[in-house]
Short mmCIF file of C-alpha atoms in Angstrom, two decimals:
data_model
loop_
_atom_site.label_atom_id
_atom_site.label_comp_id
_atom_site.label_asym_id
_atom_site.label_seq_id
_atom_site.Cartn_x
_atom_site.Cartn_y
_atom_site.Cartn_z
CA UNK A 1 -14.34 -33.57 -5.97
CA UNK A 2 -14.96 -30.74 -8.19
CA UNK A 3 -17.75 -28.84 -7.50
CA UNK A 4 -19.84 -27.07 -10.72
CA UNK A 5 -21.67 -24.04 -10.34
CA UNK A 6 -24.92 -23.80 -12.74
CA UNK A 7 -26.62 -20.50 -13.41
CA UNK A 8 -30.39 -20.45 -12.38
CA UNK A 9 -32.62 -19.25 -14.72
CA UNK A 10 -33.76 -16.54 -12.59
CA UNK A 11 -35.84 -13.50 -14.10
CA UNK A 12 -34.62 -10.14 -14.63
CA UNK A 13 -36.83 -8.31 -12.66
CA UNK A 14 -36.07 -10.77 -9.36
CA UNK A 15 -31.75 -10.20 -10.29
CA UNK A 16 -32.30 -7.07 -9.78
CA UNK A 17 -33.27 -7.49 -5.98
CA UNK A 18 -30.32 -9.50 -5.22
CA UNK A 19 -27.56 -6.99 -3.59
CA UNK A 20 -24.41 -6.48 -6.00
CA UNK A 21 -22.59 -8.25 -4.06
CA UNK A 22 -21.54 -10.67 -1.19
CA UNK A 23 -21.51 -7.58 1.27
CA UNK A 24 -21.86 -9.57 4.29
CA UNK A 25 -19.75 -11.92 3.69
CA UNK A 26 -16.39 -9.57 3.15
CA UNK A 27 -17.53 -7.44 6.55
CA UNK A 28 -17.57 -10.76 8.21
CA UNK A 29 -13.87 -11.34 6.94
CA UNK A 30 -13.11 -7.86 7.60
CA UNK A 31 -14.28 -7.33 10.61
CA UNK A 32 -12.67 -10.65 11.66
CA UNK A 33 -8.85 -9.66 10.49
CA UNK A 34 -9.30 -6.47 12.60
CA UNK A 35 -10.31 -8.54 15.07
CA UNK A 36 -7.15 -10.46 14.86
CA UNK A 37 -4.98 -7.70 14.56
CA UNK A 38 -5.94 -5.85 17.64
CA UNK A 39 -4.99 -9.44 19.30
CA UNK A 40 -1.68 -9.50 17.69
CA UNK A 41 -1.35 -5.94 18.94
CA UNK A 42 -2.39 -6.55 22.55
CA UNK A 43 -0.50 -9.52 22.25
CA UNK A 44 3.26 -7.48 21.32
CA UNK A 45 2.22 -5.38 24.37
CA UNK A 46 2.01 -7.65 27.26
CA UNK A 47 4.46 -9.59 26.72
CA UNK A 48 7.28 -7.97 24.54
CA UNK A 49 9.14 -6.25 27.23
CA UNK A 50 8.11 -9.09 29.82
CA UNK A 51 8.89 -11.76 27.77
CA UNK A 52 10.57 -11.04 24.45
CA UNK A 53 14.17 -9.12 25.51
CA UNK A 54 16.06 -12.59 25.76
CA UNK A 55 14.96 -14.89 23.39
CA UNK A 56 17.22 -18.01 25.23
CA UNK A 57 14.95 -17.72 28.17
CA UNK A 58 12.01 -20.28 28.91
CA UNK A 59 9.55 -17.50 28.94
CA UNK A 60 10.18 -16.28 25.30
CA UNK A 61 9.99 -19.56 24.26
CA UNK A 62 6.46 -20.07 25.72
CA UNK A 63 5.16 -17.04 25.08
CA UNK A 64 6.84 -16.00 21.10
CA UNK A 65 7.73 -19.09 19.95
CA UNK A 66 4.51 -20.56 21.08
CA UNK A 67 2.87 -17.66 18.84
CA UNK A 68 4.80 -17.97 15.99
CA UNK A 69 4.27 -21.91 15.90
CA UNK A 70 0.53 -21.11 15.78
CA UNK A 71 0.98 -18.32 12.80
CA UNK A 72 3.42 -20.95 10.66
CA UNK A 73 0.54 -24.24 11.13
CA UNK A 74 -2.75 -22.48 10.85
CA UNK A 75 -2.20 -19.79 8.50
CA UNK A 76 -0.73 -22.19 5.78
CA UNK A 77 -3.36 -24.17 6.56
CA UNK A 78 -5.91 -21.18 5.69
CA UNK A 79 -3.75 -20.68 2.10
CA UNK A 80 -4.25 -24.52 1.13
CA UNK A 81 -8.02 -24.52 2.52
CA UNK A 82 -9.40 -20.80 1.07
CA UNK A 83 -7.40 -21.49 -2.71
CA UNK A 84 -8.28 -25.31 -2.79
CA UNK A 85 -12.02 -23.91 -1.91
CA UNK A 86 -11.62 -21.74 -4.76
CA UNK A 87 -9.71 -23.53 -7.79
CA UNK A 88 -12.45 -26.88 -7.06
CA UNK A 89 -15.50 -25.23 -6.92
CA UNK A 90 -14.50 -22.99 -10.05
CA UNK A 91 -17.29 -22.30 -13.02
CA UNK A 92 -16.64 -24.40 -15.66
CA UNK A 93 -19.22 -23.37 -17.58
CA UNK A 94 -18.28 -19.28 -18.16
CA UNK A 95 -19.40 -19.21 -21.72
CA UNK A 96 -22.94 -19.43 -20.29
CA UNK A 97 -22.32 -16.76 -17.55
CA UNK A 98 -25.37 -14.38 -17.33
CA UNK A 99 -24.54 -10.66 -17.04
CA UNK A 100 -26.06 -9.81 -13.94
CA UNK A 101 -24.18 -12.77 -12.62
CA UNK A 102 -21.03 -11.84 -14.24
CA UNK A 103 -21.22 -7.80 -12.72
CA UNK A 104 -22.01 -9.58 -9.06
CA UNK A 105 -18.92 -11.66 -9.75
CA UNK A 106 -16.94 -8.37 -10.30
CA UNK A 107 -17.78 -6.51 -7.04
CA UNK A 108 -17.24 -9.70 -5.18
CA UNK A 109 -13.44 -9.73 -6.81
CA UNK A 110 -13.65 -5.45 -5.49
CA UNK A 111 -14.82 -6.71 -2.35
CA UNK A 112 -12.15 -9.48 -1.77
CA UNK A 113 -9.03 -6.34 -3.35
CA UNK A 114 -10.48 -4.34 -0.25
CA UNK A 115 -10.19 -7.34 2.67
CA UNK A 116 -6.45 -7.48 1.05
CA UNK A 117 -5.84 -4.11 1.13
CA UNK A 118 -6.98 -3.84 4.40
CA UNK A 119 -4.17 -6.38 5.57
CA UNK A 120 -1.22 -5.30 2.81
CA UNK A 121 -2.49 -1.85 5.03
CA UNK A 122 -1.56 -3.08 9.15
CA UNK A 123 1.38 -5.78 7.09
CA UNK A 124 3.29 -2.68 5.73
CA UNK A 125 2.41 0.62 7.43
CA UNK A 126 1.04 -0.19 10.96
CA UNK A 127 3.34 -2.98 11.58
CA UNK A 128 6.14 -1.92 9.10
CA UNK A 129 6.72 1.10 11.08
CA UNK A 130 5.92 -0.54 14.44
CA UNK A 131 8.79 -2.64 13.93
CA UNK A 132 11.20 0.46 13.82
CA UNK A 133 10.63 1.36 17.19
CA UNK A 134 11.55 -2.02 18.32
CA UNK A 135 14.41 -2.78 16.67
CA UNK A 136 16.01 0.78 17.31
CA UNK A 137 15.40 0.08 20.98
CA UNK A 138 16.05 -3.36 21.48
CA UNK A 139 18.70 -5.11 20.36
CA UNK A 140 18.07 -8.59 18.01
CA UNK A 141 19.60 -11.38 19.55
CA UNK A 142 17.39 -13.70 17.22
CA UNK A 143 15.54 -13.31 13.82
CA UNK A 144 12.11 -14.05 15.56
CA UNK A 145 11.66 -11.27 17.31
CA UNK A 146 8.86 -9.47 18.92
CA UNK A 147 7.83 -7.42 16.10
CA UNK A 148 9.16 -9.91 13.29
CA UNK A 149 6.75 -12.33 14.93
CA UNK A 150 3.69 -11.27 14.03
CA UNK A 151 4.90 -8.76 11.09
CA UNK A 152 6.85 -11.42 8.86
CA UNK A 153 4.92 -14.25 10.02
CA UNK A 154 1.68 -13.03 11.03
CA UNK A 155 0.18 -10.05 8.82
CA UNK A 156 2.30 -11.18 5.44
CA UNK A 157 1.12 -14.72 5.27
CA UNK A 158 -2.32 -13.16 5.77
CA UNK A 159 -2.04 -10.74 3.02
CA UNK A 160 -0.94 -13.31 0.73
CA UNK A 161 -4.01 -15.45 1.54
CA UNK A 162 -6.11 -13.11 0.44
CA UNK A 163 -3.84 -11.67 -2.08
CA UNK A 164 -4.10 -15.29 -3.87
CA UNK A 165 -7.08 -15.22 -3.24
CA UNK A 166 -8.58 -12.48 -4.99
CA UNK A 167 -6.54 -13.68 -8.24
CA UNK A 168 -8.10 -17.26 -8.08
CA UNK A 169 -11.20 -15.86 -7.39
CA UNK A 170 -11.01 -13.90 -11.31
CA UNK A 171 -8.54 -16.42 -13.13
CA UNK A 172 -11.87 -18.64 -11.85
CA UNK A 173 -14.80 -17.22 -12.05
CA UNK A 174 -14.81 -14.08 -14.81
CA UNK A 175 -14.43 -14.95 -17.81
CA UNK A 176 -12.13 -12.07 -19.16
CA UNK A 177 -9.59 -12.76 -16.51
CA UNK A 178 -9.85 -16.48 -16.72
CA UNK A 179 -8.65 -16.53 -20.87
CA UNK A 180 -6.40 -13.38 -20.42
CA UNK A 181 -3.76 -13.48 -17.06
CA UNK A 182 -3.72 -9.36 -15.66
CA UNK A 183 -0.52 -8.53 -15.48
CA UNK A 184 -1.28 -5.58 -12.73
CA UNK A 185 -3.10 -8.12 -11.00
CA UNK A 186 0.21 -10.69 -10.77
CA UNK A 187 2.16 -7.35 -10.45
CA UNK A 188 0.01 -6.35 -7.40
CA UNK A 189 -0.68 -10.00 -5.98
CA UNK A 190 3.36 -11.40 -6.75
CA UNK A 191 5.16 -8.16 -5.36
CA UNK A 192 3.90 -8.07 -2.03
CA UNK A 193 3.93 -11.97 -1.37
CA UNK A 194 8.17 -11.49 -2.73
CA UNK A 195 8.76 -9.50 0.35
CA UNK A 196 8.55 -12.57 2.03
CA UNK A 197 11.80 -14.15 0.35
CA UNK A 198 13.08 -10.85 0.51
CA UNK A 199 12.79 -11.22 4.55
CA UNK A 200 16.42 -14.40 3.59
CA UNK A 201 18.28 -11.82 3.00
CA UNK A 202 17.53 -9.43 5.03
CA UNK A 203 17.98 -11.75 8.26
CA UNK A 204 20.65 -13.31 6.53
CA UNK A 205 22.44 -9.17 6.80
CA UNK A 206 21.63 -8.60 9.88
CA UNK A 207 22.91 -11.98 11.11
CA UNK A 208 26.63 -11.01 9.52
CA UNK A 209 27.13 -8.03 9.19
CA UNK A 210 24.44 -5.26 10.21
CA UNK A 211 24.98 -4.74 13.63
CA UNK A 212 22.65 -1.15 14.22
CA UNK A 213 19.12 -0.79 13.12
CA UNK A 214 19.82 1.98 10.16
CA UNK A 215 16.06 2.01 8.21
CA UNK A 216 17.18 3.25 5.24
CA UNK A 217 20.26 1.30 5.03
CA UNK A 218 20.32 -0.35 1.86
CA UNK A 219 20.05 -3.99 3.12
CA UNK A 220 16.05 -3.07 3.59
CA UNK A 221 15.45 -1.91 -0.44
CA UNK A 222 14.46 -5.18 -1.51
CA UNK A 223 11.35 -4.72 1.05
CA UNK A 224 10.99 -1.24 -0.45
CA UNK A 225 10.88 -1.82 -4.23
CA UNK A 226 8.20 -4.83 -3.43
CA UNK A 227 6.16 -2.61 -2.38
CA UNK A 228 6.40 -0.39 -5.24
CA UNK A 229 3.88 -3.13 -6.68
CA UNK A 230 1.10 -2.71 -4.62
CA UNK A 231 0.37 0.16 -7.32
CA UNK A 232 -0.21 -2.22 -9.95
CA UNK A 233 -3.77 -2.09 -8.18
CA UNK A 234 -4.24 1.04 -9.92
CA UNK A 235 -4.01 -0.51 -13.13
CA UNK A 236 -6.19 -3.46 -11.88
CA UNK A 237 -9.29 -1.56 -10.85
CA UNK A 238 -8.46 0.82 -13.73
CA UNK A 239 -9.02 -2.86 -15.33
CA UNK A 240 -12.14 -3.74 -13.72
CA UNK A 241 -13.71 -0.76 -14.08
CA UNK A 242 -13.79 -1.06 -17.89
CA UNK A 243 -14.81 -4.46 -18.05
CA UNK A 244 -17.46 -3.36 -15.57
CA UNK A 245 -19.21 -0.94 -18.11
CA UNK A 246 -18.79 -4.09 -21.45
CA UNK A 247 -21.28 -6.41 -18.53
CA UNK A 248 -23.41 -3.22 -17.85
CA UNK A 249 -23.69 -2.17 -21.38
CA UNK A 250 -24.60 -6.03 -22.14
CA UNK A 251 -27.02 -6.00 -19.53
CA UNK A 252 -28.57 -2.98 -20.53
CA UNK A 253 -29.00 -5.05 -23.59
CA UNK A 254 -30.54 -7.69 -22.52
CA UNK A 255 -32.93 -5.68 -20.49
CA UNK A 256 -34.30 -3.65 -23.56
CA UNK A 257 -34.59 -6.85 -24.93
CA UNK A 258 -36.54 -7.81 -22.28
CA UNK A 259 -39.01 -4.87 -22.59
CA UNK A 260 -39.56 -5.17 -26.43
CA UNK A 261 -40.44 -8.77 -25.89
CA UNK A 262 -43.14 -8.32 -23.19
CA UNK A 263 -44.78 -5.34 -25.50
CA UNK B 1 -31.07 -1.37 -17.80
CA UNK B 2 -34.29 -0.93 -16.26
CA UNK B 3 -34.09 1.10 -13.29
CA UNK B 4 -37.25 3.02 -12.42
CA UNK B 5 -36.30 7.08 -12.01
CA UNK B 6 -33.83 8.26 -12.87
CA UNK B 7 -30.95 10.25 -10.84
CA UNK B 8 -28.70 12.93 -11.51
CA UNK B 9 -25.34 11.92 -10.29
CA UNK B 10 -21.80 13.73 -10.81
CA UNK B 11 -23.65 15.92 -13.64
CA UNK B 12 -25.70 13.84 -15.60
CA UNK B 13 -28.97 11.71 -15.51
CA UNK B 14 -28.39 7.96 -14.66
CA UNK B 15 -30.67 5.05 -14.26
CA UNK B 16 -31.20 4.65 -10.83
CA UNK B 17 -29.76 0.97 -11.09
CA UNK B 18 -26.40 2.93 -12.54
CA UNK B 19 -26.28 5.06 -10.16
CA UNK B 20 -26.19 2.73 -7.72
CA UNK B 21 -23.85 0.14 -9.28
CA UNK B 22 -21.17 3.52 -9.87
CA UNK B 23 -21.92 4.89 -5.98
CA UNK B 24 -20.76 1.32 -4.01
CA UNK B 25 -17.78 1.01 -6.92
CA UNK B 26 -16.61 4.60 -6.63
CA UNK B 27 -16.73 4.58 -2.94
CA UNK B 28 -15.12 0.54 -2.35
CA UNK B 29 -12.36 1.97 -4.97
CA UNK B 30 -11.63 5.02 -2.74
CA UNK B 31 -11.07 2.86 0.29
CA UNK B 32 -9.17 0.57 -1.68
CA UNK B 33 -6.80 3.24 -2.79
CA UNK B 34 -6.26 5.07 0.61
CA UNK B 35 -5.30 1.70 2.09
CA UNK B 36 -3.10 0.51 -0.30
CA UNK B 37 -1.63 4.33 -1.17
CA UNK B 38 -0.96 4.44 2.68
CA UNK B 39 0.87 1.14 3.15
CA UNK B 40 3.29 1.08 -0.03
CA UNK B 41 3.93 5.05 0.37
CA UNK B 42 4.52 4.45 4.11
CA UNK B 43 7.05 1.49 3.52
CA UNK B 44 8.49 2.98 0.77
CA UNK B 45 9.40 6.38 2.74
CA UNK B 46 9.80 4.82 6.45
CA UNK B 47 12.65 2.47 3.82
CA UNK B 48 14.27 5.24 2.77
CA UNK B 49 13.84 8.23 4.20
CA UNK B 50 12.15 7.13 7.77
CA UNK B 51 15.39 7.53 10.34
CA UNK B 52 15.57 11.26 9.42
CA UNK B 53 11.27 11.51 10.12
CA UNK B 54 11.12 9.20 12.73
CA UNK B 55 13.17 11.15 15.55
CA UNK B 56 13.93 14.95 16.63
CA UNK B 57 17.70 14.71 16.36
CA UNK B 58 17.76 13.20 12.88
CA UNK B 59 15.75 16.56 11.66
CA UNK B 60 18.56 17.97 10.86
CA UNK B 61 19.98 21.16 8.41
CA UNK B 62 21.71 19.21 5.33
CA UNK B 63 20.64 15.05 5.08
CA UNK B 64 16.64 16.28 6.45
CA UNK B 65 16.53 18.83 3.86
CA UNK B 66 18.13 17.32 0.97
CA UNK B 67 16.38 13.55 1.36
CA UNK B 68 12.81 14.11 2.73
CA UNK B 69 11.76 15.86 0.09
CA UNK B 70 13.45 13.36 -2.73
CA UNK B 71 12.48 10.14 -1.72
CA UNK B 72 8.33 12.21 -1.02
CA UNK B 73 7.53 13.30 -4.66
CA UNK B 74 7.69 9.92 -5.66
CA UNK B 75 4.00 8.51 -4.93
CA UNK B 76 2.20 11.48 -5.59
CA UNK B 77 4.04 11.97 -9.01
CA UNK B 78 3.01 8.08 -10.53
CA UNK B 79 -0.69 9.28 -8.92
CA UNK B 80 -0.59 12.40 -10.40
CA UNK B 81 -0.52 10.47 -13.84
CA UNK B 82 -3.29 8.29 -13.12
CA UNK B 83 -5.49 10.62 -11.46
CA UNK B 84 -5.02 13.34 -13.80
CA UNK B 85 -4.76 11.60 -17.20
CA UNK B 86 -7.58 9.22 -16.74
CA UNK B 87 -9.94 10.81 -14.49
CA UNK B 88 -9.09 14.89 -14.27
CA UNK B 89 -8.40 14.81 -10.78
CA UNK B 90 -5.79 17.27 -9.62
CA UNK B 91 -5.94 15.94 -5.62
CA UNK B 92 -3.61 12.90 -6.07
CA UNK B 93 0.05 14.31 -4.07
CA UNK B 94 -2.89 15.64 -1.41
CA UNK B 95 -3.94 12.65 -1.11
CA UNK B 96 -1.07 10.73 -1.15
CA UNK B 97 0.65 13.02 1.38
CA UNK B 98 -2.66 12.72 3.37
CA UNK B 99 -1.86 8.67 3.27
CA UNK B 100 1.42 8.71 3.92
CA UNK B 101 0.71 10.80 7.05
CA UNK B 102 -2.12 9.02 8.29
CA UNK B 103 0.17 5.56 8.45
CA UNK B 104 2.94 7.87 10.13
CA UNK B 105 1.29 9.63 13.41
CA UNK B 106 -1.16 5.99 13.46
CA UNK B 107 2.03 4.35 13.83
CA UNK B 108 3.85 7.03 16.03
CA UNK B 109 1.27 6.83 18.63
CA UNK B 110 1.17 3.14 18.57
CA UNK B 111 4.46 1.76 18.24
CA UNK B 112 6.89 4.95 18.87
CA UNK B 113 4.52 6.34 22.04
CA UNK B 114 2.63 3.39 23.57
CA UNK B 115 4.93 0.43 23.05
CA UNK B 116 8.47 1.84 22.75
CA UNK B 117 7.58 4.56 25.48
CA UNK B 118 8.90 7.55 23.53
CA UNK B 119 8.09 10.71 23.80
CA UNK B 120 5.85 12.23 20.86
CA UNK B 121 7.29 15.35 20.86
CA UNK B 122 10.70 13.03 19.54
CA UNK B 123 9.06 11.04 16.79
CA UNK B 124 6.80 13.37 15.33
CA UNK B 125 6.49 13.23 11.48
CA UNK B 126 7.51 16.15 8.85
CA UNK B 127 4.36 17.96 7.37
CA UNK B 128 4.31 17.13 3.54
CA UNK B 129 0.87 18.50 3.02
CA UNK B 130 1.78 22.63 2.11
CA UNK B 131 4.12 21.32 -0.59
CA UNK B 132 1.61 18.16 -2.11
CA UNK B 133 -1.14 21.23 -1.76
CA UNK B 134 1.19 23.61 -4.94
CA UNK B 135 1.97 20.36 -6.96
CA UNK B 136 -1.63 19.66 -7.20
CA UNK B 137 -2.55 23.19 -8.23
CA UNK B 138 0.73 23.44 -10.48
CA UNK B 139 -0.91 20.39 -12.90
CA UNK B 140 -4.33 21.82 -12.29
CA UNK B 141 -2.47 25.12 -13.81
CA UNK B 142 -0.69 23.83 -16.44
CA UNK B 143 -1.95 20.69 -17.18
CA UNK B 144 1.50 19.31 -18.34
CA UNK B 145 3.67 17.23 -16.45
CA UNK B 146 7.09 18.70 -17.61
CA UNK B 147 5.66 22.31 -16.87
CA UNK B 148 4.66 20.07 -13.11
CA UNK B 149 7.91 19.04 -12.26
CA UNK B 150 9.75 22.58 -13.50
CA UNK B 151 7.54 24.14 -11.37
CA UNK B 152 5.33 21.74 -9.08
CA UNK B 153 7.98 19.77 -8.14
CA UNK B 154 10.82 22.30 -7.70
CA UNK B 155 8.14 24.08 -5.05
CA UNK B 156 7.70 21.15 -3.38
CA UNK B 157 11.13 20.28 -2.50
CA UNK B 158 11.76 24.60 -1.40
CA UNK B 159 8.51 24.86 0.94
CA UNK B 160 9.90 21.36 2.75
CA UNK B 161 12.14 24.07 5.42
CA UNK B 162 10.00 26.86 5.90
CA UNK B 163 7.14 24.04 5.68
CA UNK B 164 8.77 22.74 8.92
CA UNK B 165 10.20 25.44 10.31
CA UNK B 166 7.48 26.80 12.70
CA UNK B 167 7.17 23.41 14.69
CA UNK B 168 11.28 22.63 15.05
CA UNK B 169 12.06 25.96 15.63
CA UNK B 170 11.79 25.19 19.82
CA UNK B 171 13.77 21.97 18.93
CA UNK B 172 16.78 24.02 17.79
CA UNK B 173 16.99 26.76 20.84
CA UNK B 174 20.17 26.08 22.63
CA UNK B 175 20.78 24.27 26.01
CA UNK B 176 23.53 23.46 28.29
CA UNK B 177 23.62 20.45 29.42
CA UNK B 178 26.55 19.31 31.79
CA UNK B 179 28.65 21.59 30.47
CA UNK B 180 27.72 20.99 26.94
CA UNK B 181 25.95 22.59 24.01
CA UNK B 182 22.77 21.16 22.61
CA UNK B 183 19.96 21.39 21.17
CA UNK B 184 16.94 20.76 22.93
CA UNK B 185 16.39 17.74 20.10
CA UNK B 186 19.72 16.37 20.46
CA UNK B 187 18.93 16.75 24.18
CA UNK B 188 15.57 15.04 24.06
CA UNK B 189 17.12 12.27 21.87
CA UNK B 190 20.70 11.69 24.47
CA UNK B 191 17.59 11.07 27.78
CA UNK B 192 15.57 8.80 25.77
CA UNK B 193 18.16 5.99 24.86
CA UNK B 194 18.27 4.16 21.10
CA UNK B 195 20.30 1.07 22.15
CA UNK B 196 20.66 0.09 18.80
CA UNK B 197 20.33 3.20 17.31
CA UNK B 198 23.38 5.33 18.71
CA UNK B 199 24.13 8.56 18.26
CA UNK B 200 27.30 7.90 16.21
CA UNK B 201 25.51 6.03 13.40
CA UNK B 202 23.31 9.62 12.78
CA UNK B 203 24.62 10.99 9.45
CA UNK B 204 25.41 14.33 11.06
CA UNK B 205 26.58 17.95 8.85
CA UNK B 206 30.14 17.67 7.42
CA UNK B 207 31.93 20.12 4.78
CA UNK B 208 31.88 23.57 5.15
CA UNK B 209 29.00 25.53 4.82
CA UNK B 210 27.77 24.93 8.28
CA UNK B 211 30.84 27.46 8.59
CA UNK B 212 28.71 30.27 7.35
CA UNK B 213 25.02 29.67 9.23
CA UNK B 214 22.01 28.63 8.47
CA UNK B 215 22.25 29.06 4.97
CA UNK B 216 23.27 25.33 4.34
CA UNK B 217 19.34 24.27 5.00
CA UNK B 218 18.89 27.04 2.18
CA UNK B 219 21.41 25.19 -0.31
CA UNK B 220 20.26 21.83 0.75
CA UNK B 221 16.41 22.95 -0.41
CA UNK B 222 17.92 24.13 -3.80
CA UNK B 223 19.56 20.57 -4.59
CA UNK B 224 17.25 18.57 -3.52
CA UNK B 225 14.51 20.73 -5.53
CA UNK B 226 16.87 20.17 -8.27
CA UNK B 227 16.54 16.15 -7.87
CA UNK B 228 12.79 15.98 -7.35
CA UNK B 229 12.13 17.61 -10.92
CA UNK B 230 14.34 14.68 -12.09
CA UNK B 231 12.59 12.08 -9.44
CA UNK B 232 9.48 13.30 -10.40
CA UNK B 233 9.64 12.72 -14.15
CA UNK B 234 10.60 9.15 -14.13
CA UNK B 235 7.77 8.88 -11.06
CA UNK B 236 5.03 10.04 -13.89
CA UNK B 237 7.12 7.34 -16.05
CA UNK B 238 6.31 4.79 -13.12
CA UNK B 239 2.75 5.48 -12.56
CA UNK B 240 2.12 5.44 -16.33
CA UNK B 241 3.76 1.97 -16.63
CA UNK B 242 2.16 0.15 -13.28
CA UNK B 243 -1.51 1.72 -14.55
CA UNK B 244 -1.54 0.13 -17.78
CA UNK B 245 -3.99 -2.62 -18.53
CA UNK B 246 -1.92 -5.40 -20.13
CA UNK B 247 -2.54 -9.15 -20.50
CA UNK B 248 -1.21 -12.03 -21.60
CA UNK B 249 -3.17 -15.34 -22.76
CA UNK B 250 -4.23 -17.80 -19.76
CA UNK B 251 -2.31 -21.05 -20.51
CA UNK B 252 -3.99 -22.75 -18.23
CA UNK B 253 -7.36 -22.09 -19.85
CA UNK B 254 -7.42 -25.74 -21.00
CA UNK B 255 -6.32 -27.12 -17.68
CA UNK B 256 -9.12 -26.06 -16.22
CA UNK B 257 -12.08 -27.05 -17.95
CA UNK B 258 -12.11 -24.25 -20.25
CA UNK B 259 -12.67 -24.06 -23.94
CA UNK B 260 -12.82 -21.67 -26.57
CA UNK B 261 -15.91 -21.35 -26.55
CA UNK B 262 -16.37 -19.62 -23.35
CA UNK B 263 -13.38 -16.56 -24.97
CA UNK B 264 -14.71 -13.03 -25.30
CA UNK B 265 -15.50 -12.43 -28.69
CA UNK B 266 -11.83 -11.36 -30.06
CA UNK B 267 -13.16 -7.65 -31.05
CA UNK B 268 -15.43 -7.63 -27.43
CA UNK B 269 -11.87 -8.21 -26.08
CA UNK B 270 -9.60 -5.86 -27.36
CA UNK B 271 -12.09 -3.40 -27.11
CA UNK B 272 -11.85 -3.65 -23.38
CA UNK B 273 -8.39 -4.72 -23.01
CA UNK B 274 -7.04 -2.55 -26.07
CA UNK B 275 -4.99 -3.27 -29.23
CA UNK B 276 -4.17 -7.06 -29.27
CA UNK B 277 -0.34 -7.53 -29.83
CA UNK B 278 0.87 -11.21 -30.65
CA UNK B 279 -1.68 -12.44 -28.01
CA UNK B 280 -1.53 -9.62 -26.25
CA UNK B 281 -3.17 -7.24 -25.52
CA UNK B 282 -2.10 -3.42 -24.18
CA UNK B 283 -4.82 -0.53 -23.41
CA UNK B 284 -4.43 2.64 -24.60
CA UNK B 285 -3.13 5.25 -22.23
#
């Protein structure tokens, strides 16, 4: 089942012509994420007012509960496939990793983090405040509202895919992240993920004691604290920069040794 | 590294390849920071002071003026720690506020206006950029977080009301509607009903200060400025905490099929991640 990555014995000159990271894949995934976000927003525009006001109507079931079921089946499937791929294709010979390949993997990690941040922005900014614009207008009669079905069961599980994915990528392909767990990285991934369990408290509060929709009420402050943890991405980026500087130093030494041998 | 000819970047001569690596890395980090700060700061702000920011009738002389700077100085303070102490960049507060406003304006248009059909005049976000510029300049001139807290954070809050007054003034004009005297802002919000946010929910001015006229906004600004100093100090240290590079040994290492020979040399690890403390390592601040 497991696949072992081997390090090809390319010459230093060949290596330098390779791209710094897998930019094409990152661009493709970013565009796919953007397309999905646009789809969700258009779906809301078309079906929120026409079929999303009364959760007991058949039209609500046909449009919104169908979307929810698709999200709850497809995104966890993506979790399993992506995370399993990253785990089973892990590098089992990290001690033999060449500096240039290590540098390339650091760039891939930064690109992974970019896609993660892209998803986080749509969830915590774009669709989160839009949730206010809906709930302060339409009185909720279910936890699965047109804004929640996209925000909590669409965009948030999607950023969990990339957050945990980037963590696994680093842990399975970069020696320093494999031997030492980065606490800022854990915070930057686990904090936003914990917004999902906090959703249970939010729905419980709205179902039992909070009828109106004031966004600043203490019921929502759990989300705030989880959002703060995104700041730990700063600590992670500093850590990655420090690691990359060290790799570049080794790369430089390797190149100098190669020049000396040729002479 | 062999990079052929060198190039000049950030005032230094770089091998061509190193310069390329540095440029690409910087661009990616800038994009990640913009998205992450915009998302996290917006989430924090909308759920602590958002109601006052979302609606024109909530922008009162007491609560809005008090609460907004206190909640808005958080991320600028945390980012100032990272930007200033790590990179000597005096732009953190402005950067944070621009990120916040970017998220807000996108949302007020696509969410509140296009989806929920509120007029833009009802949902304009508050202006925070002038106060943020002063906060950055305070740090640039003093180079000290304590002096920045006392001068910059104080000014950040005091400038909030005058900054917003010029665009808010038309909404404060009195208008008579069905025999009642209300402000234009109030009337807009009565006309565009918020079913789940009834008017009785709004925190309105209380106490006796309003009896004496408009100076309740000035009193509120000074109180906000005092609390903003404390918030700035607290969030500077939260920035310090979250920017620390702390690691702990991976307990799953052997389960992953790694052996001790895969470990980076201990000295190299210390040089990268800082001083090792009983298995953990913490980078120097």
